[in-house]
Coordinates of C-alpha atoms in Angstrom, one line a residue:
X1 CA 12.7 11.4 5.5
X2 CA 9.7 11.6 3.3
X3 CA 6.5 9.7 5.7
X4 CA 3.3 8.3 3.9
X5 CA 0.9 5.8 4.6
X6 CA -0.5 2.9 3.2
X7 CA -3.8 2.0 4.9
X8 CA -6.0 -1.5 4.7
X9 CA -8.9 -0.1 6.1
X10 CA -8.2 -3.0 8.8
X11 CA -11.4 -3.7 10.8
X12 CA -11.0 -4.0 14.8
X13 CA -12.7 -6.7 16.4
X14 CA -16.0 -5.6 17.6
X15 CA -16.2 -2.4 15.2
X16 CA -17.7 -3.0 11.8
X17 CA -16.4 -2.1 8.4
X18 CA -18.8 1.3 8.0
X19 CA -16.6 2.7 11.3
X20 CA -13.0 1.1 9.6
X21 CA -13.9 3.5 6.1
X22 CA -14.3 6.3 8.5
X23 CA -11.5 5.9 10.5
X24 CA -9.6 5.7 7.3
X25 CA -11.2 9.2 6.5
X26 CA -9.7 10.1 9.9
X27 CA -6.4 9.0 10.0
X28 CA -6.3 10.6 6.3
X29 CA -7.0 13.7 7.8
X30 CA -4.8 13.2 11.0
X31 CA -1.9 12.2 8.9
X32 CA -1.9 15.4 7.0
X33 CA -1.9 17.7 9.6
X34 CA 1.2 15.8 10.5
X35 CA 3.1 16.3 7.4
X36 CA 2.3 13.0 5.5
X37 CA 3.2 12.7 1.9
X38 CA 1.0 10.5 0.6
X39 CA -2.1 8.0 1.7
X40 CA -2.5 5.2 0.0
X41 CA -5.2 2.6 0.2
X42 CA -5.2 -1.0 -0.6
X43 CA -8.0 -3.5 -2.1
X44 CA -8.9 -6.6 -0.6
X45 CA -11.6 -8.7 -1.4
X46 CA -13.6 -12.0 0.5
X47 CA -12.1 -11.0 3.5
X48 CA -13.8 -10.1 6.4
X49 CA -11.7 -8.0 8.5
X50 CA -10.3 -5.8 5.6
X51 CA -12.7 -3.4 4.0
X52 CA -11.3 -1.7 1.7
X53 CA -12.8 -3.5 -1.4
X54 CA -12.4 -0.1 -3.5
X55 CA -9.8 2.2 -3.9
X56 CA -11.5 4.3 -6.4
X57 CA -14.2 5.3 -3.8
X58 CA -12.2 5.7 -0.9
X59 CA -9.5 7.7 -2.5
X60 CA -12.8 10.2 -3.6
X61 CA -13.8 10.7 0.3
X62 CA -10.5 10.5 1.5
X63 CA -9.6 13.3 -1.1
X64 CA -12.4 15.2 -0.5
X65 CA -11.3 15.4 2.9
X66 CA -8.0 16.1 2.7
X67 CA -6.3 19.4 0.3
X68 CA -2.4 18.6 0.4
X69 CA -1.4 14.9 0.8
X70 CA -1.2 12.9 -2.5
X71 CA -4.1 9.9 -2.4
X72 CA -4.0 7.0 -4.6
X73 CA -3.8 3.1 -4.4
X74 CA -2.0 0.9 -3.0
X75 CA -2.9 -0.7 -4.9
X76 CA -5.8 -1.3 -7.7
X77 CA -5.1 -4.9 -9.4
X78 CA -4.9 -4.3 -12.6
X79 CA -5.1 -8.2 -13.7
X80 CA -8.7 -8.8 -12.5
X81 CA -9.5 -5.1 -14.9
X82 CA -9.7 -3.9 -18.2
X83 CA -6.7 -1.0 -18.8
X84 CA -9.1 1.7 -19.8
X85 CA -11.7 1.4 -17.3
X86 CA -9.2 2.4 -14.7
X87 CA -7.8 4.8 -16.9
X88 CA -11.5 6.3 -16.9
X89 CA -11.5 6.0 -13.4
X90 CA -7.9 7.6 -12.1
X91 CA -8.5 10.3 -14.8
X92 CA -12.0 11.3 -13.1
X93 CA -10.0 11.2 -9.8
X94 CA -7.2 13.9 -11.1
X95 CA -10.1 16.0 -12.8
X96 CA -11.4 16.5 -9.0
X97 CA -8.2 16.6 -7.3
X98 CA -5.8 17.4 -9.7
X99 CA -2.0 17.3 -8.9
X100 CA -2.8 15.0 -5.8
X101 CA -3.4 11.4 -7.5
X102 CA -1.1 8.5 -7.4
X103 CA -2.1 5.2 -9.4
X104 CA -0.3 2.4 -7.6
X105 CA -0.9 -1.2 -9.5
X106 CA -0.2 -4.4 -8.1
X107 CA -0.4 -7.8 -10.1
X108 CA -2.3 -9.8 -7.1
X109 CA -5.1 -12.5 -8.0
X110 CA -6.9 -10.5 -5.0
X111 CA -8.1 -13.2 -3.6
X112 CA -8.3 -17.5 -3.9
X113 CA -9.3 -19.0 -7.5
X114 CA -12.9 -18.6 -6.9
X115 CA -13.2 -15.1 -6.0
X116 CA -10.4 -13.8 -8.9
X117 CA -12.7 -15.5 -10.9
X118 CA -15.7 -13.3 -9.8
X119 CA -13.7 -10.3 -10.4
X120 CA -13.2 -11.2 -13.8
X121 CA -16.6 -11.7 -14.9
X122 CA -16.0 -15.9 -15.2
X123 CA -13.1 -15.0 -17.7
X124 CA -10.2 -16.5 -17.5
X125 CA -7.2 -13.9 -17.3
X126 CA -3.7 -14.7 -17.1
X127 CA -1.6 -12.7 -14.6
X128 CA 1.4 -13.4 -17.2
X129 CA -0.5 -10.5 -19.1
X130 CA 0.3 -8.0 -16.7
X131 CA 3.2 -6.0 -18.1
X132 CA 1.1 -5.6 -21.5
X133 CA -2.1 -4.2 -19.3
X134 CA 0.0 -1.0 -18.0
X135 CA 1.8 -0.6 -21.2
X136 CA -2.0 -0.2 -22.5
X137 CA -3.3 1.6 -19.1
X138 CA -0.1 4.1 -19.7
X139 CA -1.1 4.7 -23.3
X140 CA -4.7 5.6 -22.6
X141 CA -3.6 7.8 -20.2
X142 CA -1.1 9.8 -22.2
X143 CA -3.3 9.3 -25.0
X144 CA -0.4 7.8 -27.0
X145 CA -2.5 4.6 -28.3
X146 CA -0.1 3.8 -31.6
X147 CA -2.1 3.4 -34.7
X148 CA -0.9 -0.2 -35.4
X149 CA -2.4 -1.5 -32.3
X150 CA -5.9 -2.8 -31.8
X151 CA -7.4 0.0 -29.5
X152 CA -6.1 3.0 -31.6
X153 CA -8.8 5.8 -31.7
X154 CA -10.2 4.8 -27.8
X155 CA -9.5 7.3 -25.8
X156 CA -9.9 7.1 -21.7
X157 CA -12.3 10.3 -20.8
X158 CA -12.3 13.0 -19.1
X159 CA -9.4 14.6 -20.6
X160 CA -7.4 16.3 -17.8
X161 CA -4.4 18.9 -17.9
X162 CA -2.5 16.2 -16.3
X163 CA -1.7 12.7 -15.6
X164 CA -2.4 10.8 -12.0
X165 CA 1.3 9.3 -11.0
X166 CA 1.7 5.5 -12.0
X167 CA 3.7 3.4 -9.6
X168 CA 4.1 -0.4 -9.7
X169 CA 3.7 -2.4 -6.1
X170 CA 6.3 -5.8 -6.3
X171 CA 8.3 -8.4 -4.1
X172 CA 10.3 -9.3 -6.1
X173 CA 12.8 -8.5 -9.5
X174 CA 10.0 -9.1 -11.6
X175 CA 8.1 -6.7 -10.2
X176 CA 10.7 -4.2 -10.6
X177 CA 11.2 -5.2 -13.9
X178 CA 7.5 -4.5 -14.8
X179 CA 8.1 -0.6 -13.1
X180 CA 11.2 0.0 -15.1
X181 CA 10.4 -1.0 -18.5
X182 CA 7.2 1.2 -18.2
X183 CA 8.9 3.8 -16.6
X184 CA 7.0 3.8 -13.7
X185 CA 7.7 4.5 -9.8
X186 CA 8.2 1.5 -7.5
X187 CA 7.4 0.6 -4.0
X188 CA 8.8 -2.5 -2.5
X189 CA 7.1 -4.4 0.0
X190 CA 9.0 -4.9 2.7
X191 CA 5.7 -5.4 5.0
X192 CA 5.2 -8.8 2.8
X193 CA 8.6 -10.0 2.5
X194 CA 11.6 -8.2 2.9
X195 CA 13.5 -10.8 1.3
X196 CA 14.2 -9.4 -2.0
X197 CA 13.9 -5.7 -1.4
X198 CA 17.9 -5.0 -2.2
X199 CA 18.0 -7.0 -5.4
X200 CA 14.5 -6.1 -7.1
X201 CA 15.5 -2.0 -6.4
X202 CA 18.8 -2.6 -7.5
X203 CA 17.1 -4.1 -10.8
X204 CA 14.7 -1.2 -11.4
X205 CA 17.3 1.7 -11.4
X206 CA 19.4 -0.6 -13.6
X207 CA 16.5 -0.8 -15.8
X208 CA 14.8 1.9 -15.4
X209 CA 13.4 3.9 -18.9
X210 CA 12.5 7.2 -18.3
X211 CA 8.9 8.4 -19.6
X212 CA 6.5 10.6 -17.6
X213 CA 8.5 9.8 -14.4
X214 CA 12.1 11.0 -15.5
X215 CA 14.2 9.4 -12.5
X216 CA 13.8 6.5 -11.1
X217 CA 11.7 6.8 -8.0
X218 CA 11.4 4.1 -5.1
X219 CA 9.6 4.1 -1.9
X220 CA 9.5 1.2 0.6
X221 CA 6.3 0.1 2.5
X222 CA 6.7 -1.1 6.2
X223 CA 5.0 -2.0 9.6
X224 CA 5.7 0.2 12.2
X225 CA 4.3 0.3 15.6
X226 CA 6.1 3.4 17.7
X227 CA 5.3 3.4 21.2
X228 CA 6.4 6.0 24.4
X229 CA 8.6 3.2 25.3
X230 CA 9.9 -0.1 23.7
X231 CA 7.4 -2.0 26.4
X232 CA 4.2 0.0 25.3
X233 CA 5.3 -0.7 21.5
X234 CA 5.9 -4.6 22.0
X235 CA 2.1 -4.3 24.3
X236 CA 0.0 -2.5 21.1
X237 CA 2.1 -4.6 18.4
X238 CA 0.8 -7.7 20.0
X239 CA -2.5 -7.6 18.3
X240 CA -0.7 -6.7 14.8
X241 CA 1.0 -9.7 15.7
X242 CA -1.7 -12.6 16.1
X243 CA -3.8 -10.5 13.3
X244 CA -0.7 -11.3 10.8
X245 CA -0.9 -15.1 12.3
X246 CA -4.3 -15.5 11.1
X247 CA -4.5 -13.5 7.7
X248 CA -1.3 -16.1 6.5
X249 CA -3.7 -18.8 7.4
X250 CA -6.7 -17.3 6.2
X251 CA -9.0 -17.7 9.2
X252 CA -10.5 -14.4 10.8
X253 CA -8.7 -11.1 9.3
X254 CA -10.9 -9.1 12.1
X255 CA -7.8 -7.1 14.3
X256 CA -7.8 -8.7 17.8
X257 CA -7.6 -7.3 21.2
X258 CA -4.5 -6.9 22.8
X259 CA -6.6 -8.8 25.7
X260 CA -7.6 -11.8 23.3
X261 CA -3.9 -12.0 21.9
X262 CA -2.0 -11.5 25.3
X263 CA -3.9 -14.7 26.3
X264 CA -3.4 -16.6 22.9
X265 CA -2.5 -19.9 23.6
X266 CA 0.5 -20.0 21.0
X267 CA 1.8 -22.4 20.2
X268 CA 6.1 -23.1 19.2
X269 CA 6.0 -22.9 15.4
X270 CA 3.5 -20.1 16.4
X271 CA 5.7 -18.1 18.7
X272 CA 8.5 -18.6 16.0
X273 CA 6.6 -17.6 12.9
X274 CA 5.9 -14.0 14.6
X275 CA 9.5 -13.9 15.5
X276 CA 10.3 -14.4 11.6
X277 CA 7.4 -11.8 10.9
X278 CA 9.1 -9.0 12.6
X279 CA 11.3 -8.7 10.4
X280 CA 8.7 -7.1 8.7
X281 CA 8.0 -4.6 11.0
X282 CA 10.0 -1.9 13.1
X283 CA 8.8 -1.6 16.9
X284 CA 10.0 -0.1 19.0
X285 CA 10.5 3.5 21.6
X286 CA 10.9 6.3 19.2
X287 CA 14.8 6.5 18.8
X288 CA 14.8 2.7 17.8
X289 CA 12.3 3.6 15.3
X290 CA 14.4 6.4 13.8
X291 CA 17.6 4.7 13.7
X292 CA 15.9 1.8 12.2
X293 CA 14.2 3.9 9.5
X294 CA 17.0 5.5 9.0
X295 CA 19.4 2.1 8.5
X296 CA 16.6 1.2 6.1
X297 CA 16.8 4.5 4.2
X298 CA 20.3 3.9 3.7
X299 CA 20.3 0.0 2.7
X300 CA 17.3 0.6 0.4
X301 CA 18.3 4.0 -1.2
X302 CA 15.2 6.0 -0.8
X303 CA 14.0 8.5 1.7
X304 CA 10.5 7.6 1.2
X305 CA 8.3 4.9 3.6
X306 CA 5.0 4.0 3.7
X307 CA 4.0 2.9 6.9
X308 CA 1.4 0.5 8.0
X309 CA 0.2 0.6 11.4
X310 CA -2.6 -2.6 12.3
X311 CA -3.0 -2.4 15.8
X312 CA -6.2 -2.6 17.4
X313 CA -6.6 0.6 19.3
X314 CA -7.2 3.4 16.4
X315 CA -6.5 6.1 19.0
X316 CA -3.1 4.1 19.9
X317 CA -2.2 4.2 15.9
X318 CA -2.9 7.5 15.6
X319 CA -0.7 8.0 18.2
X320 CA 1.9 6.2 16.8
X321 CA 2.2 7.9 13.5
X322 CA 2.3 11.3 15.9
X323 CA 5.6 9.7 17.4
X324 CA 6.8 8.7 14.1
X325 CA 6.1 12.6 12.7
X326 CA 7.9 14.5 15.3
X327 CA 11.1 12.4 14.3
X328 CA 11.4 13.5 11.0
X329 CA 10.1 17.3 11.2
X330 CA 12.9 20.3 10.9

């Protein structure tokens, strides 16, 4: 089983979002010594309890940090950028750390109307024109800009020996589609809504055309809270748990206590919409979260997870991915 991460840079309640960037740092570094593959961070914006607004940067001090594990995003949205300004950026990424970069796109607005908006500069940007942004982001990478088209003779800078790794983030078919016609890696996520997961990977090694990345190549992003025992795992998963509840209604994205959610006043739709939510999560002792991983491995096809741990204790989720390590090791 390959193990990476893919990391919010989730705020705790309390905490502020200087201490969440350096526990990000941290668990970059923790992770490693563990044997992670890859660390992945997200972007988020207009949100208060998420505070990773900027990839770019953090995959800079993360890398700096770290000497083995892959970095990248998880991802940059592309729809809110121009093509060759992240080109610019990822390629000043692999000039620093080259051989270690991973471009991961996603085709989220980012945020409501009013802050994609912002993003954008006031300009009005269709997320329908998606597929044709990494078709461009890919060809000023590989500097293979055809003359017919309207940007031949720009090229992204620095030049580099080679390429970061592109990988396309979906839900759904169409976001498989969008990896395989570019020829692109794809990571599901399951940690959004497992739903789909089956269908859209089917749909990208169907489709699948071969270009830098000569095999198709899928990895699966998931919750996971691992405690000592199936009671301690069910105890730190129930801040994960009310912090899901309120980012689906928007309200306070700050992680809660497991003191403030034990003594949630929940309501019955409330109690049954985490119920439906676990499905996108594993939690659990350490031998359900093996067998779990492993019935996943084999219903999705891939031996590669990313796992996304939002508890509130950032010792306890260290921990965790510690537990979920030694499961995995030879």
């Amino acid at each position: 089983m390959k193990l990476s991460v893919l990391d919010q840079s989730p705020i705790s309640e309390g905490d502020s979002a200087q201490k969440a960037l350096q526990q990000s740092v941290e668990l970059a570094k923790y992770t490693e010594e563990l044997g992670f593959h890859r660390y992945w961070v997200a972007e988020h914006h207009n949100t208060n309890g998420l505070a990773s607004t900027s990839p770019e940067i953090l995959i800079s001090m993360i890398a700096q940090s770290t000497t083995t594990i892959r970095v990248g995003s998880g991802g940059v949205l592309l729809p809110q950028y121009s093509p060759l300004k992240v080109a610019e950026n990822f390629r000043m990424l692999e000039a620093f750390f080259p051989g270690r970069v991973d471009l991961g796109l996603g085709r989220s607005p980012g945020g409501g109307p009013k802050t994609r908006l912002a993003l954008t500069d006031g300009i009005e940007k269709p997320l329908s024109s998606f597929s044709r942004q990494v078709k461009e982001l890919k060809q000023f990478l590989q500097g293979s800009t055809p003359k017919d088209d309207r940007f031949f003779g720009v090229k992204a800078r620095p030049e580099t020996e080679h390429q970061p790794e592109l990988w396309v983030l979906g839900l759904t078919e169409r976001g498989a589609k969008h990896a395989a016609l570019n020829g692109t890696g794809f990571t599901f996520g399951h940690f959004i809504n497992p739903d789909h997961g089956k269908a859209s990977i089917a749909t990208y090694r169907e489709r699948f055309k071969g270009s830098d990345m000569k095999e198709p190549s899928v990895n699966v992003c998931i919750f996971v809270v691992c405690g000592e025992t199936e009671e301690e795992a069910e105890e730190l998963a129930k801040s994960q748990d009310l912090w899901l509840l309120q980012v689906e209604k928007g309200l306070d994205t700050h992680v809660p206590s497991i003191d403030v959610a034990r003594d949630y006043p929940y309501t019955k739709e409330q109690m049954e919409k985490i119920s439906k939510n676990r499905r996108r999560c594993i939690i659990g002792n350490p031998d359900q979260v093996k067998t779990q991983l492993e019935e996943l491995s084999e219903y999705y096809g891939t031996d590669e997870f990313l796992i996304i741990t939002n508890i509130f204790d950032f010792e306890e989720k260290k921990k965790s991915y510690n537990r979920i390590a030694q499961l995995f090791q030879d």
